[in-house]
Each structure stands twice: as structure tokens, then as C-alpha cells.
Coordinates of C-alpha atoms in Angstrom, one line a residue:
X1 CA 45.6 -12.4 17.5
X2 CA 42.5 -9.6 17.2
X3 CA 42.4 -6.5 18.7
X4 CA 39.5 -6.5 20.2
X5 CA 36.7 -8.9 21.3
X6 CA 32.7 -7.7 20.4
X7 CA 29.9 -9.3 21.6
X8 CA 27.2 -8.4 19.2
X9 CA 23.6 -9.2 19.7
X10 CA 21.5 -9.5 16.3
X11 CA 18.2 -11.0 14.9
X12 CA 19.2 -14.1 12.5
X13 CA 18.0 -13.2 9.0
X14 CA 19.1 -12.6 5.8
X15 CA 20.6 -9.8 6.1
X16 CA 22.7 -10.6 9.0
X17 CA 23.9 -14.3 8.0
X18 CA 27.0 -13.7 6.6
X19 CA 28.1 -12.9 10.1
X20 CA 26.5 -15.3 11.5
X21 CA 27.7 -18.3 8.8
X22 CA 31.1 -16.4 9.1
X23 CA 31.2 -15.7 5.3
X24 CA 32.6 -12.1 6.5
X25 CA 34.6 -12.2 9.4
X26 CA 36.0 -8.3 10.6
X27 CA 39.6 -7.8 10.6
X28 CA 41.1 -7.7 13.8
X29 CA 37.9 -8.2 15.7
X30 CA 36.8 -11.5 17.8
X31 CA 33.1 -10.9 16.8
X32 CA 30.8 -12.8 19.1
X33 CA 27.1 -13.0 18.3
X34 CA 23.6 -13.7 20.3
X35 CA 20.5 -14.1 19.0
X36 CA 18.1 -15.6 21.9
X37 CA 18.5 -13.7 24.9
X38 CA 14.6 -14.2 26.5
X39 CA 11.6 -16.6 26.3
X40 CA 8.9 -16.7 23.9
X41 CA 7.5 -13.4 22.5
X42 CA 10.0 -10.9 24.3
X43 CA 13.3 -12.2 22.7
X44 CA 13.7 -8.4 20.6
X45 CA 13.1 -6.7 24.2
X46 CA 15.1 -8.7 25.9
X47 CA 18.0 -7.7 23.5
X48 CA 17.5 -4.4 24.1
X49 CA 17.9 -4.4 27.6
X50 CA 20.8 -6.8 27.0
X51 CA 22.3 -3.8 24.6
X52 CA 20.7 -0.8 26.9
X53 CA 21.8 -2.2 30.1
X54 CA 25.2 -3.1 29.2
X55 CA 25.2 -6.9 29.1
X56 CA 26.7 -6.5 25.4
X57 CA 28.8 -5.0 23.3
X58 CA 25.9 -3.7 21.1
X59 CA 23.8 -4.6 18.1
X60 CA 20.3 -4.3 16.7
X61 CA 18.2 -1.8 18.7
X62 CA 15.4 -0.2 17.1
X63 CA 15.7 3.6 17.0
X64 CA 12.2 3.9 19.6
X65 CA 14.6 2.2 21.8
X66 CA 18.0 4.6 21.2
X67 CA 16.2 7.9 21.7
X68 CA 14.1 6.3 24.9
X69 CA 17.8 5.2 26.7
X70 CA 19.5 8.3 24.9
X71 CA 16.6 10.8 27.2
X72 CA 16.9 8.7 30.1
X73 CA 21.3 9.4 30.1
X74 CA 22.4 6.3 28.5
X75 CA 25.4 6.6 26.4
X76 CA 24.9 5.0 23.4
X77 CA 26.2 5.6 19.9
X78 CA 24.0 5.1 16.8
X79 CA 25.5 4.0 14.0
X80 CA 23.3 4.9 10.5
X81 CA 23.0 0.5 9.9
X82 CA 18.9 -0.1 8.9
X83 CA 18.2 -3.8 9.5
X84 CA 14.4 -3.4 8.8
X85 CA 13.2 -1.1 7.2
X86 CA 9.3 -1.6 5.9
X87 CA 6.2 0.1 5.3
X88 CA 4.4 0.0 9.0
X89 CA 0.9 -0.2 8.0
X90 CA 1.2 -3.3 6.8
X91 CA 1.6 -4.1 10.7
X92 CA -2.0 -3.6 11.6
X93 CA -4.1 -6.8 11.5
X94 CA -7.7 -7.2 12.3
X95 CA -10.1 -10.3 12.4
X96 CA -11.7 -10.9 9.1
X97 CA -15.5 -10.7 10.8
X98 CA -14.2 -7.0 12.1
X99 CA -17.2 -4.4 11.8
X100 CA -13.2 -2.3 10.3
X101 CA -12.9 -1.2 6.7
X102 CA -10.9 1.7 7.7
X103 CA -7.9 2.5 9.8
X104 CA -9.9 6.0 10.4
X105 CA -12.7 3.6 12.5
X106 CA -10.1 2.3 14.7
X107 CA -11.3 5.5 17.3
X108 CA -13.5 4.1 20.6
X109 CA -11.5 1.1 19.5
X110 CA -9.5 -1.2 21.4
X111 CA -5.7 -1.5 19.6
X112 CA -3.0 -4.4 21.4
X113 CA 0.8 -3.7 20.6
X114 CA 3.3 -5.5 22.3
X115 CA 5.2 -2.3 23.6
X116 CA 3.4 0.6 23.2
X117 CA 6.3 2.9 23.2
X118 CA 8.2 -0.2 20.0
X119 CA 9.1 1.5 17.2
X120 CA 6.4 0.0 15.1
X121 CA 3.9 1.3 17.6
X122 CA 5.2 4.5 17.1
X123 CA 5.4 4.8 13.6
X124 CA 1.7 3.7 14.0
X125 CA 0.5 5.8 16.2
X126 CA 1.6 9.1 13.8
X127 CA -0.2 7.2 10.7
X128 CA -3.3 6.8 12.7
X129 CA -3.1 10.6 13.6
X130 CA -1.5 12.4 10.9
X131 CA -3.2 10.6 8.0
X132 CA -6.6 9.1 9.5
X133 CA -7.6 11.3 12.6
X134 CA -7.0 9.4 14.8
X135 CA -5.2 11.0 17.8
X136 CA -3.3 8.1 20.8
X137 CA -5.7 9.3 23.4
X138 CA -9.1 8.5 20.9
X139 CA -7.8 4.2 21.1
X140 CA -7.6 2.1 24.2
X141 CA -4.4 0.8 24.3
X142 CA -3.8 -2.8 25.3
X143 CA 0.0 -3.5 25.9
X144 CA 1.8 -7.2 27.0
X145 CA 4.6 -5.9 28.8
X146 CA 5.7 -3.2 30.4
X147 CA 7.5 -1.2 28.3
X148 CA 11.7 -0.8 28.9
X149 CA 11.2 3.2 29.0
X150 CA 7.5 3.1 30.1
X151 CA 9.3 1.3 33.9
X152 CA 11.6 4.7 34.0
X153 CA 10.4 7.7 32.5
X154 CA 8.7 7.5 29.7
X155 CA 5.2 6.2 30.4
X156 CA 2.4 7.4 27.9
X157 CA 0.4 10.5 29.0
X158 CA -2.2 10.3 31.4
X159 CA -5.3 11.4 29.0
X160 CA -4.1 8.0 26.6
X161 CA -5.7 4.9 27.9
X162 CA -3.2 2.3 28.7
X163 CA -4.3 -1.5 30.6
X164 CA -1.4 -3.9 30.6
X165 CA -2.3 -7.6 29.7
X166 CA -0.3 -10.6 30.1
X167 CA 2.1 -11.5 27.2
X168 CA 1.5 -14.2 24.7
X169 CA 3.6 -17.2 25.2
X170 CA 3.9 -17.9 21.5
X171 CA 3.2 -16.6 18.2
X172 CA 0.1 -19.5 17.8
X173 CA -1.2 -18.6 21.3
X174 CA -0.9 -14.6 20.1
X175 CA -3.3 -16.1 17.0
X176 CA -5.4 -17.7 19.3
X177 CA -6.2 -15.0 21.9
X178 CA -7.3 -13.1 18.3
X179 CA -9.1 -15.6 17.0
X180 CA -11.4 -16.0 20.4
X181 CA -11.9 -12.0 20.8
X182 CA -9.7 -11.1 23.6

């Protein structure tokens, strides 16, 4: 008989697969894993909202979502387990026929991000400012959805130009919009 029952939300990935296929079973814990939280491209945001709102016991949460939730008074505890580490600059893409050759050329341009305060855009905004001199207010941000934090207390400052756009339905739809120059 397990001591506790936990429902955790994770993205199925090589470093969590042993939990999903039950190769690893924590002693004394009846573990329920959930990986699907939303439709289309918003699965991660839906998982974060489930954790922050207490609908599940815990799981994988980005550092920016964690910090913003804590600033709003949500009682969460972080464990020093990093399921995803990568060089964030490789997450920037532009059309092959775009006249851009260097990140410093993004000043005055339009940039699309899924959520303004998501971890990858936070890193990218810092890298653009510190390494290439492009400050957040130098760019017009097109955001695919209102952020959990933006719905509450942490909207971007007024000097930051943010426009909300319809969330692409699928990855293929996002590529199609990019190809059309949207």
C-alpha cells in the first residue's frame, strides 16, 4: 500500500520515459502521470496552469512560470531538477529569404513568441539586449496568447509593444503562416 498518491504533469521525453513506462517506480508513491493538458500548441501552457492552480500535485514547470507564480503569492516549491537545458539562441528562426544576417538587425522588426514571459523568450530578450544591443522596446512583439502572468500582474511595461495574435492550431499551421510572411 503506497504512503501517498501523486499526480504529476510531464512532457514525455527521453529523460522522463522511465517514469511513463514504469521502469522507475518511486517507493511508497502511487504515481499518476499526465502528459496531455490542452489542444494544439498550448499543451505546455495548459500544464503550467494546471500546476499553478493546484489541479495536479506538481510536475514540469518553466522557471519563468514558477517565478511569476511565486511573485503572485502562489505557494509552490521548486526542486533542482532540470529536464531541459539548451542553448536558447538556437531557438530563433527567420525566413530564409529575410534580409536578416545578424541578431542585432532585429531592432525595429516584428518578432513572434508563444508567450511574452515564457522562459525561452525571457532568455532570448536578455541575450538580444546584452549581447546584441537590441532592447525589448526596440522590437514589436507578436504574442500568440495572453500569458498566465499577463492575465494577472505581470503584463509587459507600457513601452513594450505587444500585439496578441491568433494561436496557430498546429506546428504545420505555424510554418504555413511563416511561409506566407505573417
